[in-house]
CSV table of C-alpha atoms and ligand atoms in Angstrom, one decimal:
chain,number,residue,atom,x,y,z
K,1,MET,CA,-0.9,9.8,-12.4
K,2,PRO,CA,1.4,7.9,-14.8
K,3,ARG,CA,5.0,8.6,-15.0
K,4,LEU,CA,6.9,7.4,-18.1
K,5,LEU,CA,10.5,7.1,-19.1
K,6,HIS,CA,11.2,7.9,-22.7
K,7,MET,CA,14.4,6.9,-24.4
K,8,ALA,CA,15.5,6.4,-28.0
K,9,ASP,CA,18.5,5.8,-30.3
K,10,VAL,CA,20.5,3.7,-27.9
K,11,HIS,CA,22.2,2.1,-31.0
K,12,LEU,CA,23.5,-0.9,-29.1
K,13,GLY,CA,26.2,-2.8,-31.0
K,14,ALA,CA,27.3,0.1,-33.1
K,15,ARG,CA,30.4,-0.7,-35.2
K,16,HIS,CA,32.2,2.6,-34.9
K,17,HIS,CA,34.5,2.0,-37.8
K,18,ASP,CA,36.1,5.4,-37.4
K,19,LEU,CA,37.1,4.8,-33.8
K,20,GLY,CA,39.5,1.9,-34.4
K,21,ALA,CA,40.6,0.3,-31.1
K,22,ALA,CA,38.3,2.6,-29.1
K,23,ALA,CA,35.2,1.2,-30.8
K,24,ALA,CA,34.6,-1.6,-28.3
K,25,GLN,CA,35.0,0.9,-25.5
K,26,GLN,CA,32.4,3.2,-27.0
K,27,ARG,CA,29.9,0.3,-27.4
K,28,GLU,CA,30.4,-0.4,-23.7
K,29,ARG,CA,29.7,3.3,-22.9
K,30,GLN,CA,26.5,3.1,-24.8
K,31,PHE,CA,25.4,-0.1,-23.0
K,32,GLY,CA,26.3,1.6,-19.7
K,33,ALA,CA,24.0,4.5,-20.5
K,34,PHE,CA,21.2,2.1,-21.4
K,35,SER,CA,21.7,0.3,-18.1
K,36,ARG,CA,21.7,3.6,-16.2
K,37,ALA,CA,18.4,4.5,-18.0
K,38,VAL,CA,16.9,1.3,-16.6
K,39,ASP,CA,18.3,2.1,-13.1
K,40,LEU,CA,16.6,5.5,-13.4
K,41,ALA,CA,13.3,4.0,-14.5
K,42,LEU,CA,13.4,1.8,-11.4
K,43,ALA,CA,14.5,4.5,-9.0
K,44,GLU,CA,11.9,6.9,-10.3
K,45,ARG,CA,9.2,4.2,-10.1
K,46,VAL,CA,7.9,4.9,-13.6
K,47,GLU,CA,5.0,2.8,-14.8
K,48,LEU,CA,6.0,2.6,-18.4
K,49,VAL,CA,9.2,2.8,-20.4
K,50,LEU,CA,9.0,3.8,-24.1
K,51,ILE,CA,11.9,3.0,-26.5
K,52,ALA,CA,11.3,5.1,-29.7
K,53,GLY,CA,13.4,3.2,-32.2
K,54,ASP,CA,17.0,2.3,-32.9
K,55,LEU,CA,17.5,0.4,-29.7
K,56,PHE,CA,20.0,-1.6,-31.9
K,57,ASP,CA,22.4,-0.1,-34.3
K,58,SER,CA,21.6,-2.7,-37.0
K,59,ASN,CA,19.4,-5.8,-37.5
K,60,ALA,CA,22.6,-7.9,-37.5
K,61,GLN,CA,23.5,-8.5,-33.9
K,62,PRO,CA,25.0,-11.6,-32.3
K,63,ARG,CA,22.6,-13.5,-30.0
K,64,ARG,CA,24.7,-12.7,-26.9
K,65,SER,CA,24.3,-9.0,-27.5
K,66,VAL,CA,20.5,-9.3,-27.9
K,67,GLU,CA,20.4,-11.5,-24.7
K,68,ARG,CA,22.4,-8.9,-22.9
K,69,ALA,CA,20.0,-6.1,-23.9
K,70,ALA,CA,17.1,-8.3,-23.0
K,71,GLY,CA,18.7,-8.8,-19.6
K,72,GLU,CA,18.4,-5.1,-18.9
K,73,LEU,CA,14.8,-5.1,-20.1
K,74,ARG,CA,14.1,-8.1,-17.8
K,75,ARG,CA,15.0,-5.9,-14.8
K,76,LEU,CA,12.1,-3.7,-15.7
K,77,ALA,CA,9.7,-6.6,-16.3
K,78,GLU,CA,10.6,-8.2,-13.0
K,79,SER,CA,9.8,-5.0,-11.2
K,80,GLY,CA,6.4,-4.8,-12.9
K,81,VAL,CA,7.4,-1.9,-15.2
K,82,HIS,CA,5.9,-2.1,-18.6
K,83,CYS,CA,7.9,-1.3,-21.7
K,84,VAL,CA,7.0,-0.6,-25.3
K,85,VAL,CA,9.6,-0.9,-28.1
K,86,ILE,CA,9.1,0.4,-31.6
K,87,PRO,CA,11.5,-0.6,-34.4
K,88,GLY,CA,13.5,2.3,-35.9
K,89,THR,CA,15.4,2.9,-39.1
K,90,HIS,CA,18.6,1.1,-38.1
K,91,ASP,CA,16.6,-1.8,-36.6
K,92,CYS,CA,13.7,-1.5,-39.0
K,93,TYR,CA,11.0,-4.2,-39.4
K,94,ASP,CA,12.2,-5.5,-42.7
K,95,VAL,CA,12.4,-9.2,-43.6
K,96,GLY,CA,15.7,-9.7,-41.6
K,97,SER,CA,14.6,-7.6,-38.7
K,98,ILE,CA,16.2,-8.3,-35.3
K,99,TYR,CA,12.6,-8.3,-33.9
K,100,ARG,CA,11.6,-11.1,-36.2
K,101,VAL,CA,14.8,-13.1,-35.6
K,102,PHE,CA,14.6,-12.8,-31.9
K,103,ASP,CA,11.6,-12.9,-29.6
K,104,LEU,CA,12.6,-10.0,-27.4
K,105,PRO,CA,9.5,-10.2,-25.1
K,106,ALA,CA,10.2,-14.0,-24.5
K,107,LEU,CA,13.9,-13.3,-23.8
K,108,ALA,CA,13.1,-10.4,-21.4
K,109,ASP,CA,9.9,-11.4,-19.8
K,110,GLN,CA,9.4,-15.1,-19.4
K,111,GLU,CA,7.8,-14.7,-16.0
K,112,SER,CA,4.7,-12.8,-17.1
K,113,GLY,CA,4.5,-14.5,-20.4
K,114,GLY,CA,5.9,-11.7,-22.4
K,115,ASP,CA,3.2,-9.3,-21.5
K,116,ARG,CA,5.2,-6.6,-19.8
K,117,LEU,CA,7.5,-6.0,-22.8
K,118,ARG,CA,5.7,-5.3,-26.1
K,119,VAL,CA,7.3,-4.7,-29.5
K,120,LEU,CA,5.1,-2.9,-31.9
K,121,THR,CA,4.8,-4.6,-35.3
K,122,PRO,CA,2.7,-3.9,-38.4
K,123,GLY,CA,-0.9,-4.7,-37.5
K,124,ASN,CA,0.0,-4.8,-33.8
K,125,GLU,CA,0.6,-1.1,-33.3
K,126,ILE,CA,-1.3,-0.4,-30.1
K,127,ALA,CA,-0.6,-1.3,-26.5
K,128,VAL,CA,-3.4,-0.6,-24.0
K,129,TYR,CA,-2.9,-0.3,-20.2
K,130,PRO,CA,-6.3,-0.1,-18.5
K,131,ALA,CA,-4.8,0.2,-15.1
K,132,LEU,CA,-3.0,3.4,-16.2
K,133,ASP,CA,-5.9,4.6,-18.3
K,134,LEU,CA,-3.4,4.9,-21.1
K,135,ALA,CA,-2.7,3.6,-24.5
K,136,VAL,CA,0.4,3.7,-26.7
K,137,GLY,CA,0.2,3.8,-30.5
K,138,GLY,CA,2.8,3.7,-33.1
K,139,ARG,CA,3.3,3.1,-36.8
K,140,VAL,CA,5.6,0.4,-38.0
K,141,PHE,CA,6.7,0.1,-41.6
K,142,GLU,CA,8.2,-3.0,-43.3
K,143,THR,CA,10.8,-1.0,-45.1
K,144,LYS,CA,13.4,1.5,-43.8
K,145,ARG,CA,11.9,4.2,-46.0
K,146,ALA,CA,8.2,4.8,-45.3
K,147,PRO,CA,5.8,5.0,-48.2
K,148,GLU,CA,3.7,7.6,-46.4
K,149,SER,CA,3.6,9.7,-43.3
K,150,PRO,CA,3.1,7.7,-40.1
K,151,PHE,CA,0.2,10.0,-39.3
K,152,ALA,CA,-1.6,8.8,-42.5
K,153,SER,CA,-3.0,6.0,-40.5
K,154,LEU,CA,-1.7,6.3,-37.0
K,155,PRO,CA,-3.6,4.2,-34.5
K,156,LEU,CA,-5.2,5.9,-31.4
K,157,THR,CA,-6.5,9.0,-33.2
K,158,GLY,CA,-10.1,8.3,-32.2
K,159,ALA,CA,-9.6,4.8,-31.0
K,160,ALA,CA,-9.3,3.3,-27.4
K,161,GLU,CA,-11.4,4.9,-24.7
K,162,VAL,CA,-8.6,5.9,-22.4
K,163,ARG,CA,-7.6,9.1,-20.7
K,164,TRP,CA,-4.0,9.2,-21.9
K,165,ARG,CA,-3.1,8.7,-25.6
K,166,ILE,CA,0.6,8.4,-26.2
K,167,GLY,CA,2.2,8.3,-29.7
K,168,LEU,CA,5.5,6.4,-30.3
K,169,LEU,CA,7.3,7.1,-33.5
K,170,HIS,CA,10.7,7.0,-35.1
K,171,GLY,CA,11.2,9.6,-37.8
K,172,SER,CA,11.9,13.2,-38.6
K,173,LEU,CA,9.8,16.2,-38.0
K,174,ARG,CA,9.8,18.3,-41.1
K,175,VAL,CA,11.5,21.6,-40.6
K,176,GLU,CA,11.3,24.1,-43.5
K,177,GLY,CA,14.8,24.7,-45.0
K,178,LYS,CA,16.5,22.2,-42.6
K,179,VAL,CA,14.8,18.8,-42.7
K,180,GLU,CA,12.8,18.3,-45.9
K,181,ARG,CA,13.4,14.7,-46.7
K,182,ASP,CA,14.1,11.6,-44.6
K,183,ASP,CA,13.1,7.9,-44.5
K,184,VAL,CA,10.2,8.7,-42.2
K,185,LEU,CA,8.8,12.3,-42.3
K,186,PHE,CA,5.9,14.1,-40.7
K,187,THR,CA,4.8,17.6,-40.0
K,188,GLU,CA,4.0,19.7,-37.0
K,189,ALA,CA,0.5,20.2,-38.4
K,190,GLU,CA,0.0,16.4,-38.4
K,191,ILE,CA,1.2,16.3,-34.7
K,192,GLY,CA,-1.3,19.1,-33.9
K,193,ALA,CA,-4.2,17.2,-35.5
K,194,SER,CA,-3.4,13.9,-33.8
K,195,GLY,CA,-5.2,14.5,-30.5
K,196,LEU,CA,-2.3,12.8,-28.7
K,197,ASP,CA,-1.3,13.9,-25.2
K,198,TYR,CA,2.3,13.1,-25.7
K,199,LEU,CA,4.4,12.0,-28.7
K,200,ALA,CA,7.6,10.1,-27.9
K,201,LEU,CA,10.0,10.5,-30.8
K,202,GLY,CA,13.2,8.9,-31.8
K,203,HIS,CA,15.7,9.5,-34.7
K,204,TRP,CA,17.3,12.8,-33.8
K,205,HIS,CA,20.2,12.2,-31.5
K,206,SER,CA,19.9,15.5,-29.6
K,207,PHE,CA,17.1,16.3,-27.1
K,208,ARG,CA,14.4,18.5,-28.5
K,209,GLN,CA,11.0,19.4,-27.3
K,210,GLY,CA,7.9,21.3,-28.5
K,211,SER,CA,4.2,21.3,-28.6
K,212,ALA,CA,1.6,21.5,-31.4
K,213,ASN,CA,-2.1,22.3,-30.7
K,214,GLY,CA,-1.9,20.7,-27.2
K,215,THR,CA,0.2,17.7,-28.1
K,216,VAL,CA,3.6,17.8,-26.4
K,217,TRP,CA,6.3,16.1,-28.4
K,218,ALA,CA,9.9,15.4,-27.6
K,219,TYR,CA,13.0,13.7,-29.1
K,220,ALA,CA,14.9,12.1,-26.2
K,221,GLY,CA,18.2,12.0,-28.1
K,222,ALA,CA,20.7,9.2,-27.7
K,223,PRO,CA,21.4,8.3,-24.0
K,224,GLU,CA,25.1,8.3,-24.9
K,225,PRO,CA,26.5,10.0,-28.0
K,226,VAL,CA,26.7,7.6,-30.9
K,227,ALA,CA,29.4,9.7,-32.5
K,228,VAL,CA,31.8,12.0,-30.6
K,229,ASP,CA,30.3,15.1,-32.2
K,230,GLN,CA,26.8,14.7,-30.8
K,231,ASP,CA,27.0,17.1,-28.0
K,232,GLY,CA,23.2,17.3,-27.6
K,233,ALA,CA,23.0,13.7,-26.7
K,234,GLY,CA,23.3,12.0,-23.2
K,235,GLN,CA,19.8,12.1,-21.8
K,236,VAL,CA,16.6,10.2,-21.3
K,237,LEU,CA,13.2,11.9,-20.5
K,238,LEU,CA,11.0,11.5,-17.5
K,239,VAL,CA,7.5,12.3,-18.5
K,240,ASP,CA,4.8,13.1,-16.0
K,241,LEU,CA,1.1,12.9,-17.0
K,242,GLU,CA,-1.1,14.8,-14.5
K,243,VAL,CA,-4.5,16.4,-14.3
K,244,VAL,CA,-4.3,19.8,-12.6
K,245,ASP,CA,-7.5,21.8,-12.0
K,246,GLY,CA,-9.3,19.6,-14.4
K,247,ARG,CA,-6.8,20.1,-17.2
K,248,LYS,CA,-4.2,17.7,-18.5
K,249,ARG,CA,-0.6,18.6,-18.0
K,250,VAL,CA,2.4,16.9,-19.5
K,251,THR,CA,5.8,17.6,-18.0
K,252,VAL,CA,9.1,16.5,-19.7
K,253,GLN,CA,12.3,16.4,-17.6
K,254,PRO,CA,15.6,15.5,-19.3
K,255,GLN,CA,17.8,13.4,-17.1
K,256,THR,CA,21.5,12.8,-17.8
K,257,VAL,CA,22.6,9.2,-18.1
K,258,GLY,CA,25.4,9.6,-20.6
K,259,ARG,CA,29.0,10.1,-19.4
K,260,THR,CA,30.5,11.8,-22.4
K,261,ARG,CA,31.2,15.4,-21.9
K,262,PHE,CA,32.2,18.1,-24.4
K,263,ARG,CA,34.5,21.0,-23.9
K,264,LYS,CA,35.6,23.6,-26.5
K,265,LEU,CA,38.7,25.4,-25.6
K,266,GLU,CA,40.3,28.4,-27.4
K,267,LEU,CA,44.0,29.0,-26.5
K,268,ASP,CA,45.9,32.1,-27.2
K,269,ALA,CA,48.8,31.2,-29.4
K,270,GLY,CA,50.8,34.1,-27.9
K,271,GLN,CA,50.9,32.1,-24.7
K,272,VAL,CA,52.3,29.0,-26.2
K,273,GLY,CA,56.1,28.5,-26.4
K,274,SER,CA,56.4,25.1,-27.9
K,275,GLN,CA,54.6,21.9,-28.8
K,276,ASP,CA,55.9,20.1,-25.8
K,277,GLU,CA,54.7,22.8,-23.5
K,278,LEU,CA,51.3,22.9,-25.1
K,279,VAL,CA,50.9,19.1,-24.8
K,280,ARG,CA,51.9,19.2,-21.1
K,281,ARG,CA,49.3,21.9,-20.5
K,282,LEU,CA,46.5,20.1,-22.2
K,283,ARG,CA,47.4,16.8,-20.5
K,284,ASP,CA,46.5,18.5,-17.2
K,285,LEU,CA,42.9,18.4,-18.4
K,286,ALA,CA,43.1,14.6,-18.8
K,287,ASP,CA,39.6,12.9,-18.6
K,288,PRO,CA,38.6,9.7,-20.2
K,289,ASP,CA,35.0,10.9,-20.6
K,290,LEU,CA,35.9,14.2,-22.2
K,291,VAL,CA,35.8,15.1,-25.9
K,292,LEU,CA,38.1,18.1,-26.0
K,293,ASP,CA,38.1,20.5,-29.0
K,294,VAL,CA,41.0,22.9,-28.9
K,295,ARG,CA,41.6,25.8,-31.3
K,296,LEU,CA,44.8,27.8,-31.2
K,297,VAL,CA,43.9,31.4,-32.1
K,298,GLY,CA,45.5,34.8,-32.1
K,299,LEU,CA,49.0,35.7,-33.1
K,300,ALA,CA,51.8,33.0,-32.9
K,301,ALA,CA,55.5,33.6,-33.0
K,302,PRO,CA,56.7,32.6,-36.5
K,303,GLU,CA,59.0,29.9,-35.1
K,304,LEU,CA,56.2,28.1,-33.2
K,305,GLU,CA,56.1,24.8,-35.1
K,306,LEU,CA,53.0,22.7,-34.3
K,307,HIS,CA,51.9,19.4,-35.8
K,308,ASP,CA,48.2,19.0,-35.3
K,309,ASP,CA,48.1,15.3,-36.0
K,310,GLU,CA,51.0,14.6,-33.7
K,311,ILE,CA,49.5,16.7,-30.9
K,312,GLU,CA,46.2,14.7,-31.2
K,313,ARG,CA,48.2,11.4,-31.1
K,314,GLN,CA,50.1,12.5,-28.0
K,315,LEU,CA,47.0,13.5,-26.1
K,316,GLU,CA,44.8,10.6,-27.3
K,317,PRO,CA,45.4,8.3,-24.3
K,318,ALA,CA,44.3,11.0,-21.8
K,319,PHE,CA,40.9,11.8,-23.4
K,320,LEU,CA,37.9,10.1,-25.1
K,321,LYS,CA,38.7,12.2,-28.1
K,322,VAL,CA,40.9,15.3,-28.9
K,323,ARG,CA,40.6,17.6,-31.8
K,324,PHE,CA,43.4,20.2,-32.2
K,325,ARG,CA,43.3,22.9,-34.8
K,326,ASP,CA,46.0,25.6,-35.2
K,327,VAL,CA,44.2,28.5,-36.8
K,328,ALA,CA,46.6,31.1,-35.3
K,329,THR,CA,48.1,33.8,-37.5
K,330,ARG,CA,51.9,33.8,-37.6
K,331,THR,CA,53.6,37.1,-37.1
K,332,ASP,CA,55.8,38.1,-40.1
K,333,PRO,CA,59.5,37.1,-39.7
K,334,ASP,CA,61.6,40.1,-38.8
K,335,GLY,CA,62.9,42.3,-41.5
K,336,PRO,CA,61.3,44.3,-44.3
K,337,MET,CA,59.0,42.8,-46.9
K,338,PRO,CA,60.9,41.5,-49.9
K,339,PRO,CA,60.4,43.5,-53.1
K,340,PRO,CA,57.7,42.1,-55.5
K,341,ASP,CA,60.2,41.2,-58.2
K,342,THR,CA,62.1,38.8,-56.0
K,343,ILE,CA,61.2,35.1,-55.6
K,344,ALA,CA,60.2,35.7,-52.0
K,345,GLY,CA,58.0,38.7,-53.0
K,346,ALA,CA,56.3,36.9,-55.9
K,347,PHE,CA,55.7,33.9,-53.6
K,348,ILE,CA,54.1,36.0,-50.9
K,349,ARG,CA,51.9,37.8,-53.3
K,350,ASP,CA,50.8,34.6,-54.9
K,351,LEU,CA,50.0,32.9,-51.6
K,352,GLU,CA,48.2,36.0,-50.2
K,353,ALA,CA,46.0,36.1,-53.4
K,354,ARG,CA,45.2,32.4,-52.9
K,355,ILE,CA,44.3,33.0,-49.2
K,356,HIS,CA,41.9,35.8,-50.2
K,357,ALA,CA,40.3,33.8,-53.0
K,358,ALA,CA,39.8,30.8,-50.7
K,359,GLU,CA,38.3,33.0,-48.0
K,360,ALA,CA,36.0,34.7,-50.4
K,361,ALA,CA,34.9,31.3,-51.6
K,362,GLY,CA,34.2,30.2,-48.0
K,363,ARG,CA,36.9,27.5,-48.2
K,364,ALA,CA,38.4,27.8,-44.7
K,365,ASP,CA,40.4,24.6,-45.1
K,366,VAL,CA,42.1,25.8,-48.3
K,367,ALA,CA,42.8,29.2,-46.8
K,368,LEU,CA,44.3,27.5,-43.7
K,369,GLU,CA,46.5,25.3,-45.8
K,370,ALA,CA,47.6,28.3,-48.0
K,371,ARG,CA,48.4,30.3,-44.8
K,372,GLU,CA,50.5,27.5,-43.5
K,373,SER,CA,52.3,27.3,-46.8
K,374,LEU,CA,53.0,31.0,-46.7
K,375,ARG,CA,54.3,30.7,-43.2
K,376,LEU,CA,56.7,27.8,-43.9
K,377,GLY,CA,57.7,29.4,-47.3
K,378,ARG,CA,58.6,32.6,-45.6
K,379,LEU,CA,60.6,30.9,-43.0
K,380,LEU,CA,62.4,28.8,-45.7
K,381,LEU,CA,63.2,31.8,-47.8
K,382,ASP,CA,64.3,33.8,-44.7
K,383,ASP,CA,66.5,31.0,-43.3
K,384,PRO,CA,66.5,27.5,-44.8
K,385,GLN,CA,68.1,26.1,-41.7
K,386,ARG,CA,65.0,26.9,-39.6
K,387,VAL,CA,62.6,24.6,-41.4
K,388,THR,CA,63.0,20.9,-42.0
K,389,LEU,CA,60.5,19.4,-44.4
K,390,ALA,CA,60.9,15.9,-43.2
A,401,MN,MN1,19.2,6.7,-34.5
C-alpha cells in the first residue's frame, strides 16, 4: 500500500528583512529542514513525495539556490522515489515563474529523463502512477490570485481509473468568520464533493487536518517556521494509504523536521531584584534553536528599573529570538497618596484615567505605556534623584 510524504511551504530563499544579520542563518535552517524531510522520505521508504506549493519563497532566486534545491530532490529521484511539485502563491506560475525559468525536472532527474520529478503546470495537472494504482491531480493558475475555486475544474474528479486519487493544492480553506478571502479559496463542501481519497494542501504554515465526506485533507505547515511566531510549523506528514477489511483508510502522521522550538515563560516580578540578575537567570536557558517569549507579571518593587529593548539585546546572542515584555504592576512608592490639588495628585488622577480609558478601549499597548509613565512620574515626584531620564 502506498506511503507518501507530504510537505509544503518550505519557502527556500526567504529574504527575512526583519531578521537583519540572522536572515542568512534562518534561510539555512529552512534548507536544513527541507533536507531532513528528504532524509525522512528515504528512511521511511515512501513511494511518492508531494510538495504543495511555495517550495521557493519567490520566483526570483539565483541559479545556485535552485540547483541546491534540485540537488536535494535528486536524492529522491536517484532512489526511485517519485515527486510531484505544484507551484504556490509565492512561486506562482506567472510569466516570470521559477518553474518556467528553470527546468527543475531536468536539474533534479537527468538519469530517468525527468520522469521521477513532475511539476504540475496549466494543462499538465495530472500525474499518474500505474504501479501505485494512484494519480495526483492539482490545479495551477497563471496568476497569483485565482479567478475561480480550484475545484471548479479540478482534474481527477471522475478521471483516471486508479484506486487512489490524491489532490494537490495550494490555497485557503474557507472558514466562516476567519478566512473568507484569499488568493486561492475553496470550501469544505467542495472537498467533500471531490471524491478524492486525500487532499494534500499548502498555504497555511501550521499543521491542520480534517475530513469532509470521506476525503481526508491536511495542511502540512512549513517544515521550519518561516517567521519566528509560527509555532504550529516544523513538520512534514507521512500519509499511509491502506485497504482494511475492504475499506480505504488514510492515516496522517506529522513528523518533526524543524529545529525551532518555542517557549513561553511568565516570571513573577516579585522574584526579580535587578535587570542584571534577570538577564543572568534567562541566560541559563541559552539555546540557539529557542524562541523565548518572556512576560514579567505580578507586583514589582517600584525601584525595579527594566529596559525591555536592552534586555532583548543582551540575550540575543544566546537564543534564536527573545521577546521580553514587562507587564508587572509597580507597588506604590511608600507614603500616603498625595492630595488631588497637588501636581502629584493631579498627575496620578490624569494617568489613572488614561489607563482606564485605554483598557476600556482594548488598547493594551497604550495602557502599558501610561502605566509606565505613572510609575516613572511617581518616582520622579517622590524623589527626582531616583530616576534619570537619559
Ligand atoms: Mn506559504
